[in-house]
Short mmCIF file of C-alpha atoms in Angstrom, two decimals:
data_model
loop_
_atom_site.label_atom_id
_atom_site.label_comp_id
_atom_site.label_asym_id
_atom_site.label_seq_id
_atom_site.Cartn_x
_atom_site.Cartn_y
_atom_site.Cartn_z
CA UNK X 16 6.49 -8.09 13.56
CA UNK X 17 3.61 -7.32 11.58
CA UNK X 18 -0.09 -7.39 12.45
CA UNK X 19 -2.45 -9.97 10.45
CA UNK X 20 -6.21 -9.00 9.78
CA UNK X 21 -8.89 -10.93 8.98
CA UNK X 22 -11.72 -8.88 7.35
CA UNK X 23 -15.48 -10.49 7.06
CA UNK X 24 -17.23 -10.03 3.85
CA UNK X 25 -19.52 -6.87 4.27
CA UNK X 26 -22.51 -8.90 3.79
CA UNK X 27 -23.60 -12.37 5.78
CA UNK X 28 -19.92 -14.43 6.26
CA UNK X 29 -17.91 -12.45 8.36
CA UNK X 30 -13.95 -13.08 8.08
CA UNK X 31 -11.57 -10.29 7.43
CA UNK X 32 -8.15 -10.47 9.28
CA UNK X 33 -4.90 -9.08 9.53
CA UNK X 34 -1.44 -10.04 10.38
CA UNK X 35 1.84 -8.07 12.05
CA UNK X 36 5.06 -9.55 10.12
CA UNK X 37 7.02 -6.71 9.16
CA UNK X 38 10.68 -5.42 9.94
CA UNK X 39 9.83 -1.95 8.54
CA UNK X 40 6.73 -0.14 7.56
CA UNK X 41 5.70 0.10 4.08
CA UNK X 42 5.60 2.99 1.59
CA UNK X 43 2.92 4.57 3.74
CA UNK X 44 4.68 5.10 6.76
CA UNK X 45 6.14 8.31 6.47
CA UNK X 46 2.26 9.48 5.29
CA UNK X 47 1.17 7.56 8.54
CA UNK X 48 3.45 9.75 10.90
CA UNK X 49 2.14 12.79 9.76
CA UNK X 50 -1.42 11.62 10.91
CA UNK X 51 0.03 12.66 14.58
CA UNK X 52 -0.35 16.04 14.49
CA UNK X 53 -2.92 17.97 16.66
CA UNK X 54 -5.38 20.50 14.80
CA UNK X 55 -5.38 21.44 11.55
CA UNK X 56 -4.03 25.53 11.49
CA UNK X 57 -1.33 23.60 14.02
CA UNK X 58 -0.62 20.65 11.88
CA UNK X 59 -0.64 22.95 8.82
CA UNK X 60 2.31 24.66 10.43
CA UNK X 61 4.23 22.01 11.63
CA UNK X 62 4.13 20.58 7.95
CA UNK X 63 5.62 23.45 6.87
CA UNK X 64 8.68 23.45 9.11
CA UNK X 65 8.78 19.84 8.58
CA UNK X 66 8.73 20.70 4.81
CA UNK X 67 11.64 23.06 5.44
CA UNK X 68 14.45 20.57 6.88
CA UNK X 69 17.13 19.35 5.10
CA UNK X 70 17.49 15.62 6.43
CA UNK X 71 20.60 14.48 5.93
CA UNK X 72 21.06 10.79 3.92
CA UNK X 73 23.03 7.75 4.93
CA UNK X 74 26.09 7.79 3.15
CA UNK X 75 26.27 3.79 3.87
CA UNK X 76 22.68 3.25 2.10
CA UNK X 77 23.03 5.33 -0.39
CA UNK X 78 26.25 4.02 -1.79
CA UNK X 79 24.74 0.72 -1.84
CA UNK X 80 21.79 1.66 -3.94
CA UNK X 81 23.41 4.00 -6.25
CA UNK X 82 25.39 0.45 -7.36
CA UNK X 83 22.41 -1.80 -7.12
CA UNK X 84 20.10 0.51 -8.63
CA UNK X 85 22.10 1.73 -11.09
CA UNK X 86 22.62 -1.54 -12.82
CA UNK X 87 19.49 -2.92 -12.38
CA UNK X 88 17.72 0.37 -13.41
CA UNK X 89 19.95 2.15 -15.59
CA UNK X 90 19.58 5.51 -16.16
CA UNK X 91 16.08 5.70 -14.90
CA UNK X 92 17.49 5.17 -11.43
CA UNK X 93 19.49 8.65 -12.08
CA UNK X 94 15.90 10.71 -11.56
CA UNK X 95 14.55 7.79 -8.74
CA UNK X 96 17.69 8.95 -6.85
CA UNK X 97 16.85 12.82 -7.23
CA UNK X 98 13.65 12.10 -6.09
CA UNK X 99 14.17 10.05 -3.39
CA UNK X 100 16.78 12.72 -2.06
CA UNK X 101 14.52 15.33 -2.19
CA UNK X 102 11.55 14.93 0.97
CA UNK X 103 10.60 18.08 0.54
CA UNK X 104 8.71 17.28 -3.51
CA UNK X 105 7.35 13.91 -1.66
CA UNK X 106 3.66 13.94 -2.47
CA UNK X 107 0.68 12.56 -0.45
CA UNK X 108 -2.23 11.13 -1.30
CA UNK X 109 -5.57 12.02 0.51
CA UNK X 110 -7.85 8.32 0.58
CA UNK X 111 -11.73 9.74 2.15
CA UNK X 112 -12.81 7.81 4.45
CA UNK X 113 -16.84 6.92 3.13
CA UNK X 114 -17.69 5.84 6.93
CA UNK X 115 -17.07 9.69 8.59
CA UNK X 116 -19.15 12.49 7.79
CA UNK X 117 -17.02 14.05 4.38
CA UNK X 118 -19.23 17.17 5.31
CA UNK X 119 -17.00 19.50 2.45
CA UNK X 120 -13.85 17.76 2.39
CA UNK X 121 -14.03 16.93 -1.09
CA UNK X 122 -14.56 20.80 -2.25
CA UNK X 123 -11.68 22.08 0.19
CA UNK X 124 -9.86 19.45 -1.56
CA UNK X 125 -10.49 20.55 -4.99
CA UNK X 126 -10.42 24.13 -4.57
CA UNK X 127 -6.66 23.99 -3.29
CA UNK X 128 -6.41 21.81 -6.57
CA UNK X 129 -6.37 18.31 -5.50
CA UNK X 130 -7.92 15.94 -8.24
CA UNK X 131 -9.59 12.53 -7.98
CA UNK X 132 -7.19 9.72 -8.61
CA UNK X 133 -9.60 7.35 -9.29
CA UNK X 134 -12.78 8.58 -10.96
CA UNK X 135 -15.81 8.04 -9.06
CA UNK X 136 -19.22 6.30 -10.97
CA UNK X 137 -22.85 7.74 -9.94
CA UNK X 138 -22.79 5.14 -7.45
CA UNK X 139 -20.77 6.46 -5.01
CA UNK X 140 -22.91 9.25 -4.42
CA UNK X 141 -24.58 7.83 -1.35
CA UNK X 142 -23.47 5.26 0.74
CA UNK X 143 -25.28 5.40 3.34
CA UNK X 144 -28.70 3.47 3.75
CA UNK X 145 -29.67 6.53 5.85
CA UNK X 146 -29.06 10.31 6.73
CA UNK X 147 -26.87 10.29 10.24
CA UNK X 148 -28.98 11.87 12.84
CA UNK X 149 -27.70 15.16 14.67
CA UNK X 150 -25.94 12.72 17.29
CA UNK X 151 -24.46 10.72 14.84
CA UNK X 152 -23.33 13.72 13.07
CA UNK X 153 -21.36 15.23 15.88
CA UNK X 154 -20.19 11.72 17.12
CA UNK X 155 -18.77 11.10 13.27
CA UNK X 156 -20.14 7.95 13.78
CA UNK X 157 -22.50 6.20 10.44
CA UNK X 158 -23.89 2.88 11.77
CA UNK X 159 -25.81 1.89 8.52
CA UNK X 160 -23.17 2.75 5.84
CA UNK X 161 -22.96 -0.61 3.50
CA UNK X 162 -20.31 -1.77 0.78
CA UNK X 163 -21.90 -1.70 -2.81
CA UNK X 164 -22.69 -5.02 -3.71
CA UNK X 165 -19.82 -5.14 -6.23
CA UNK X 166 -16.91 -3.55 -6.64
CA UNK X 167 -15.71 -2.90 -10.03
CA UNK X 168 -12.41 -4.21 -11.23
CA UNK X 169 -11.49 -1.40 -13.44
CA UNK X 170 -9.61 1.35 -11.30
CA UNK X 171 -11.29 4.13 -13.64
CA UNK X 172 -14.85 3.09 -12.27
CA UNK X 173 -13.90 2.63 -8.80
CA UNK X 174 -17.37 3.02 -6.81
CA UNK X 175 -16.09 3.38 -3.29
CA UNK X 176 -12.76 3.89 -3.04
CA UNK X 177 -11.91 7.68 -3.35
CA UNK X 178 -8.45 9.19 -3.39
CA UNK X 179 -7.30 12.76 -4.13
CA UNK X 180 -3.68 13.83 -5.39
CA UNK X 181 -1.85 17.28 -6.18
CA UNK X 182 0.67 17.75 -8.65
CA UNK X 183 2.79 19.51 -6.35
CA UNK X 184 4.01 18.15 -3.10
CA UNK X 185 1.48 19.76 -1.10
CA UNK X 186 0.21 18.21 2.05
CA UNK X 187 -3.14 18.64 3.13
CA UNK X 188 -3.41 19.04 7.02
CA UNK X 189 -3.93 15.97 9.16
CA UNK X 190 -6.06 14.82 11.41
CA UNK X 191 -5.83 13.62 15.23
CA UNK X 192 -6.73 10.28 16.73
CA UNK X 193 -9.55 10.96 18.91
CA UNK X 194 -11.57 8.52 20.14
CA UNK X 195 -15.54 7.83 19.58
CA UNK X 196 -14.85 9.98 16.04
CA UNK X 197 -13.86 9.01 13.08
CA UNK X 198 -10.95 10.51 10.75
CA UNK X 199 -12.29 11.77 7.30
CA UNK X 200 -9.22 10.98 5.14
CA UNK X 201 -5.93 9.30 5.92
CA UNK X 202 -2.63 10.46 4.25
CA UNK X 203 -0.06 8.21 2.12
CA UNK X 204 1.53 7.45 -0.53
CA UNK X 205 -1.17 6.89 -3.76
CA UNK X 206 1.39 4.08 -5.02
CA UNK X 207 -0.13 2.17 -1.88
CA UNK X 208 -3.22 1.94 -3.20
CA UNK X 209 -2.21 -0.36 -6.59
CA UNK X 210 -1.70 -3.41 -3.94
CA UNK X 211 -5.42 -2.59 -3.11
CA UNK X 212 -6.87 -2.41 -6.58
CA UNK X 213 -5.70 -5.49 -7.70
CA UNK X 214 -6.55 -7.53 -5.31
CA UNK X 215 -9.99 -6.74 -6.56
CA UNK X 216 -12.42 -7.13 -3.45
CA UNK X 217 -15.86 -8.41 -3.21
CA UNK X 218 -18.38 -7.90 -0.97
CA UNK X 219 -18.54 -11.27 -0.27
CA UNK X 220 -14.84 -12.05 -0.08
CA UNK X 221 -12.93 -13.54 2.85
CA UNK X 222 -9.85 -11.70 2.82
CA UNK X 223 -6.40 -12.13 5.23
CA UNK X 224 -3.95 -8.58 5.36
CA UNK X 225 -1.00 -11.23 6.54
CA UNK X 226 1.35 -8.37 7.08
CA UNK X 227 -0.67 -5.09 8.12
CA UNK X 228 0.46 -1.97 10.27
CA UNK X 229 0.57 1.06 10.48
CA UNK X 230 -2.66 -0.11 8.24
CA UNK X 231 -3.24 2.41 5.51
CA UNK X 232 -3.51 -0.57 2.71
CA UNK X 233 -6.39 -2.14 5.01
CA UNK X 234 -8.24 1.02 5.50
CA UNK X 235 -8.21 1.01 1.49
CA UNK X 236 -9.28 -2.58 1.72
CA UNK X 237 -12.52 -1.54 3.98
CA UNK X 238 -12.95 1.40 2.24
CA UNK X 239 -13.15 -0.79 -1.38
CA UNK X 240 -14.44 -2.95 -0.11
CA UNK X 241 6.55 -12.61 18.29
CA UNK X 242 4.43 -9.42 17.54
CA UNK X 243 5.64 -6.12 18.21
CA UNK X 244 2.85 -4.59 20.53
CA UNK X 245 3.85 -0.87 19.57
CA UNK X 246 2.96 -1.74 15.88
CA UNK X 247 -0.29 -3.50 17.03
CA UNK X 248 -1.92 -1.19 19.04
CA UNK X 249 -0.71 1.25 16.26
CA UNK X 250 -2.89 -0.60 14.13
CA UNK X 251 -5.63 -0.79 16.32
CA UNK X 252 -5.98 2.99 16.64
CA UNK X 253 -5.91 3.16 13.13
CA UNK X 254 -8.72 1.14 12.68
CA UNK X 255 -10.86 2.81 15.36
CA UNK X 256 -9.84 5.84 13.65
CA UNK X 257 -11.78 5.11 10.44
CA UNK X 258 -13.95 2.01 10.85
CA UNK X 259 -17.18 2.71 12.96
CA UNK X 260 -17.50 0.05 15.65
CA UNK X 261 -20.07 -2.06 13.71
CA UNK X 262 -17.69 -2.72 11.13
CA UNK X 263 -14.38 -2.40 13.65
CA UNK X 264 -15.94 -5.62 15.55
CA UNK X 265 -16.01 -7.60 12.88
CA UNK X 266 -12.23 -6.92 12.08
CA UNK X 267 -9.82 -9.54 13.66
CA UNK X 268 -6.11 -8.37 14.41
CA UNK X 269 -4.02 -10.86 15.81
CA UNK X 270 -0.03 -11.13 16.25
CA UNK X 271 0.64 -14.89 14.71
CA UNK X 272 3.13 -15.31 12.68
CA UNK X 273 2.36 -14.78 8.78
CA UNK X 274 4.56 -17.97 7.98
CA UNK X 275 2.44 -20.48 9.83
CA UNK X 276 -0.95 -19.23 9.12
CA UNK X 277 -1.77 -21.88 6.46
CA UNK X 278 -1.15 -24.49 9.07
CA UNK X 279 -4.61 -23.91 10.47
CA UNK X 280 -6.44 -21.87 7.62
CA UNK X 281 -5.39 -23.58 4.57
CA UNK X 282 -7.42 -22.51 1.68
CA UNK X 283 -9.69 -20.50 4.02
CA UNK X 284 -9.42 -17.30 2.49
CA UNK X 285 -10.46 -16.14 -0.93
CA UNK X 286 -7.78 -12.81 -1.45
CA UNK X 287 -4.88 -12.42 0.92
CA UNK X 288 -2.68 -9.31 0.51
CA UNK X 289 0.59 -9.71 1.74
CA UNK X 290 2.79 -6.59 1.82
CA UNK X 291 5.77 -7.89 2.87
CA UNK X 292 8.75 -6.90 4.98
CA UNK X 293 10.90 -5.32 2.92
CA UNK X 294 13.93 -2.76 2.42
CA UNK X 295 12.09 0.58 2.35
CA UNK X 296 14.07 2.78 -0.24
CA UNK X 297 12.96 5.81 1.38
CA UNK X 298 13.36 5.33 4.81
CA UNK X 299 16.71 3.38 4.67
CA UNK X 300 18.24 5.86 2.73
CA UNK X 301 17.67 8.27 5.76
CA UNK X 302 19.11 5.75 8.31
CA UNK X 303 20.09 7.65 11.77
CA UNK X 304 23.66 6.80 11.04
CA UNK X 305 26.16 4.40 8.91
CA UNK X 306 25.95 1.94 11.36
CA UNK X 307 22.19 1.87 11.29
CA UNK X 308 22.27 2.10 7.89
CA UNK X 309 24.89 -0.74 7.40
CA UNK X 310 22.52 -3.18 9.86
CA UNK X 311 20.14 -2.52 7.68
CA UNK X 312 21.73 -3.64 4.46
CA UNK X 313 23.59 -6.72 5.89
CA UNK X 314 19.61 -8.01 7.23
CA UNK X 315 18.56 -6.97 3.73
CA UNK X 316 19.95 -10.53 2.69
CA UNK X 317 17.63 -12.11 4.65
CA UNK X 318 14.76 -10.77 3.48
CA UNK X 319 14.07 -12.57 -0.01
CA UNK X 320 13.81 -15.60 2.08
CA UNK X 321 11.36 -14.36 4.50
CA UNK X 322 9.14 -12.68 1.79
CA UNK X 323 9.34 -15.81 -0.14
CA UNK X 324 7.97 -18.12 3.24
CA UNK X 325 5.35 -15.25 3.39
CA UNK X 326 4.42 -15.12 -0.19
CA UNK X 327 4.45 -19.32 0.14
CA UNK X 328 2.09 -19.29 3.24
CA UNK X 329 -0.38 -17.05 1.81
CA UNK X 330 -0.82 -19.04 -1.67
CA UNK X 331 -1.71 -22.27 0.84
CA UNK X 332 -4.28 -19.92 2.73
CA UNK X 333 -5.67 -18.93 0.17
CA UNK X 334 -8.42 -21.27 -1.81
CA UNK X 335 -7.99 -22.95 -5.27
CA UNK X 336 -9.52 -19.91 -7.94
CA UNK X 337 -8.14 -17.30 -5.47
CA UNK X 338 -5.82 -14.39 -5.20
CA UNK X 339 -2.60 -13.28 -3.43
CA UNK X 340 -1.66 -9.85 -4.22
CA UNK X 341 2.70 -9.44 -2.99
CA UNK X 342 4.01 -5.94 -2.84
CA UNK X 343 6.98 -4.26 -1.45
CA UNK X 344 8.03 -0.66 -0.78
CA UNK X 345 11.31 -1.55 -2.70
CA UNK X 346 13.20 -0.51 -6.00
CA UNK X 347 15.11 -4.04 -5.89
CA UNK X 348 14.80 -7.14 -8.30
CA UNK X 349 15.63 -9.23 -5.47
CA UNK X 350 12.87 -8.88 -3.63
CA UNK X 351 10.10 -8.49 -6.16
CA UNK X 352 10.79 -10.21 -9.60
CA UNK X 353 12.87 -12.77 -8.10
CA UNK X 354 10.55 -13.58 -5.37
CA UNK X 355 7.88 -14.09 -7.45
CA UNK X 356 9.98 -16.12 -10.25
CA UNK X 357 10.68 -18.25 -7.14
CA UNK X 358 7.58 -18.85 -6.21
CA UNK X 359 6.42 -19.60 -9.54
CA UNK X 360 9.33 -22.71 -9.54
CA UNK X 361 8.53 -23.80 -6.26
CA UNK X 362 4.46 -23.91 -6.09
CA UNK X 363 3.03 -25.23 -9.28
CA UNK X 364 -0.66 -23.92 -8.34
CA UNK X 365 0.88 -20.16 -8.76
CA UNK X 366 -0.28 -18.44 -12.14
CA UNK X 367 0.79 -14.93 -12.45
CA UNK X 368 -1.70 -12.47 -13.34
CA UNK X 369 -1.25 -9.59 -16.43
CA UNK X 370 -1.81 -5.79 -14.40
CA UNK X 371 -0.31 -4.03 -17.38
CA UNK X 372 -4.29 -3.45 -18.43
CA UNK X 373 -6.18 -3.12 -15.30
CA UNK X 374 -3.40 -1.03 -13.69
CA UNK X 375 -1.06 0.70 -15.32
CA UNK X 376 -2.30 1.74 -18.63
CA UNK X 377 -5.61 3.39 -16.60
CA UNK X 378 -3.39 5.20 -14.37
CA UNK X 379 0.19 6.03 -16.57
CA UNK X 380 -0.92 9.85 -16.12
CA UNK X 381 -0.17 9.35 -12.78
CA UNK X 382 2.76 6.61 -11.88
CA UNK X 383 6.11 6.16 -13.44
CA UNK X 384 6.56 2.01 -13.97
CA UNK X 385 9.71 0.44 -14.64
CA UNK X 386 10.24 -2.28 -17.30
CA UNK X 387 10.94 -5.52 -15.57
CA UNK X 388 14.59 -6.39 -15.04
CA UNK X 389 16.37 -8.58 -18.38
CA UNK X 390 18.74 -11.52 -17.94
CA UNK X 391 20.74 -10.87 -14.84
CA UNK X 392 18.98 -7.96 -13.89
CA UNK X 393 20.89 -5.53 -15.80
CA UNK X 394 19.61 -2.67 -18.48
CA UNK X 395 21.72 -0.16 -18.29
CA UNK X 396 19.65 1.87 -20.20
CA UNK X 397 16.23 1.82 -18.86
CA UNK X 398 13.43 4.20 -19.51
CA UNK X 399 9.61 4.35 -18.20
CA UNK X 400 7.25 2.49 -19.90
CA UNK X 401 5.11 3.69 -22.60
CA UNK X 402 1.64 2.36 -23.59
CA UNK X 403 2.90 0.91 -26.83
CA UNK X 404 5.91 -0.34 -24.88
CA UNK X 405 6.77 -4.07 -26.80
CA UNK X 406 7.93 -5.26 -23.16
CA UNK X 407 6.96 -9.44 -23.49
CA UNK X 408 3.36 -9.88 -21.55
CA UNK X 409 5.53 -12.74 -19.57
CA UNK X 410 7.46 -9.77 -18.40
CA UNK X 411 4.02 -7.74 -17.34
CA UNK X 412 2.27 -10.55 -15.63
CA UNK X 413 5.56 -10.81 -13.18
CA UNK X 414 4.42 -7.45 -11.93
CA UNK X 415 4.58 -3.34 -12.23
CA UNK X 416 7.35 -1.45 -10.62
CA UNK X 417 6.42 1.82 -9.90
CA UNK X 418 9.44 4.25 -9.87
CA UNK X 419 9.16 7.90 -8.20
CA UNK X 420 9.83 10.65 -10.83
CA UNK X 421 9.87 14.48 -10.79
CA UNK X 422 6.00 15.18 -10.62
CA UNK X 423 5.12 11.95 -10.19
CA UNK X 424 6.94 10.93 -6.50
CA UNK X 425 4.99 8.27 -5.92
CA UNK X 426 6.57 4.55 -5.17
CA UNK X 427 8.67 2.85 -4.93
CA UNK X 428 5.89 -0.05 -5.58
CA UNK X 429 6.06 -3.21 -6.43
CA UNK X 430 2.80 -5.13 -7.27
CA UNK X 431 2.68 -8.70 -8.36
CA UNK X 432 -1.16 -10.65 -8.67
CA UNK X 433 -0.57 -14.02 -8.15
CA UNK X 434 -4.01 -16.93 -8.74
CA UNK X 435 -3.80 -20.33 -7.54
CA UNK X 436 -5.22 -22.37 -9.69
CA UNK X 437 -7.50 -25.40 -9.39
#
């Protein structure tokens, strides 16, 4: 299970929330484990060694998706499958965290030749209504930090949220849970963040994460503006990690199940994010054995169905003019474009949304996206697309696929925006 959050609009209205429903983490979970380590000369050495394994792949898993993605993705899926085999030229992304003290993050960052992923504006300068005091500096702690009053839906002008990439698969060191401080950056997979941009938060938004942990998509959130109890109190440290306890408090997490939340919150909520359960690509293929790894695939059936309740739950939380954003850590058709095809048959309210401009055409320097699947799924002769790519805009406002590439291992990503209409 999954943890749902509830997050309250930074200013007067207070309800933001978040969910557990998940079978396996998202694309940020192998970013999120490396956020254990203790110290940073320590974790910097650990990373290496880390770096330096060989881990074996599931012969079972891979198999599977070498016939599943190689019909449905053609010839692209011939480089996805290098990269995906290949841990070691993983990338991470470094998201700030605008609540800590940055102190000179930013220019360790950049002189070891990180770059902004998402341009900042003049606005994001200062933050805070305040300096910290000498207490609150050595406590990490910023009481008075505020949202700016409007976020910006363009991902090139993003005010708040700040995240910094390298074009090698360098990992910058982590940083230890500690209580009473806060974490200045959290690692994971930049791809992650696409789910966040287009849901397009507002100050003023009531927003529902119905399927959060380990909780590196609602830290972006924040920073933009039967339950398993391992996962929850996962995502609990999270949050205490990087939300100071004014805004922590207003945060609810709660263990209901995502399914049944519009039974008592129908049309409560104005965005609701729903990352759903789903086959992660990358850690499947490195199952702990074949008979993990077969498990796996034979519940993989099973999961179109539940992302499809999910997706159908959220779309009745959420009110008439608002927005569900579904994404998966997934390469397959079965679980993104025909989810959302689905839903579009079964609840007439759903209008897809077009993210071909505010996504992927901003950021195509940086993410490798995969036409949509034809007729039957099959092109057996797919290639990335380009700006003037003639793809129908039916086809874009389904969703982007984000495919990991050689120098650009980020994904797999699926993001769908999804309005339901008056």
């Amino acid at each position: 299970m999954r943890q749902i959050i509830r997050f309250p609009p930074l200013l007067p209205k207070p309800v933001w929330r978040l969910c557990s429903f998940r079978c396996h983490t998202g694309s940020d979970h192998d970013a999120a484990a490396v956020q254990q380590s203790e110290g940073e000369a320590e974790t910097q050495n650990k990373i290496k060694k880390k770096c330096k394994r060989k881990r074996p792949s599931c012969p079972a898993v891979l198999d599977h998706f070498d016939r599943q993605y190689g019909e449905e993705l053609g010839d692209l899926w011939t480089s996805a499958r290098t990269a995906l085999l290949d841990p070691r030229s993983w990338q991470y992304g470094v998201m700030l965290n605008r609540f800590s003290v940055l102190t000179d993050i930013t220019q360790k960052l950049q002189s070891q030749g990180f770059s902004a992923l998402l341009p900042q504006t003049n606005s994001s300068a200062s933050l805070c209504a305040s300096s910290p005091s000498t207490e609150e500096k050595d406590s990490m702690l910023i009481p008075h930090c505020l949202l700016p009053h409007e976020l910006h839906h363009h991902p090139q002008s993003h005010p708040s949220l700040q995240c910094y990439i390298h074009p090698l698969s360098l990992r910058f060191p982590s940083q230890a849970h500690r209580p009473g401080r806060l974490k200045q950056y959290y690692l994971l997979n930049a791809a992650s963040l696409l789910p966040v941009l287009a849901l397009q938060v507002r100050d003023e938004d009531r927003v529902l994460d119905l399927c959060s942990a380990p909780g590196g998509k609602a830290i972006a959130i924040m920073q933009s503006a039967t339950p398993d109890p391992h996962r929850r109190d996962w995502l609990t440290k999270t949050l205490e990690s990087f939300l100071p306890p004014s805004l922590n408090s207003r945060v609810t997490v709660t263990g209901r199940d995502g399914r049944l939340i519009a039974q008592t919150e129908a049309g409560f909520y104005d965005k609701v994010l729903v990352d759903a359960p789903c086959s992660n690509d990358r850690s499947w293929l490195y199952s702990s054995s074949n008979q993990q790894g077969a498990q796996r695939l034979k519940n993989r059936e099973k999961l179109p169905s539940l992302q499809a309740q999910l997706l159908r739950s959220a779309l009745s939380a959420v009110r008439p003019g608002g927005v569900v954003v579904y994404s998966t850590c997934t390469l397959s058709s079965y679980e993104n474009w025909a989810v959302v095809e689905k839903i579009l048959r079964d609840f007439p309210q759903a209008e897809t949304e077009d993210l071909w401009e505010d996504i992927a055409i901003p950021l195509s320097n940086y993410f490798t996206f995969s036409p949509p699947p034809g007729q039957n799924h099959i092109h057996l002769k797919k290639s990335p697309l380009t700006l003037d790519s003639t793809v129908s805009t039916r086809h874009h406002r389904l969703g982007l696929l984000v495919v990991p590439q050689h120098g650009k291992m980020w994904g797999p990503m699926f993001v769908s925006r999804i309005r339901r209409i008056e």
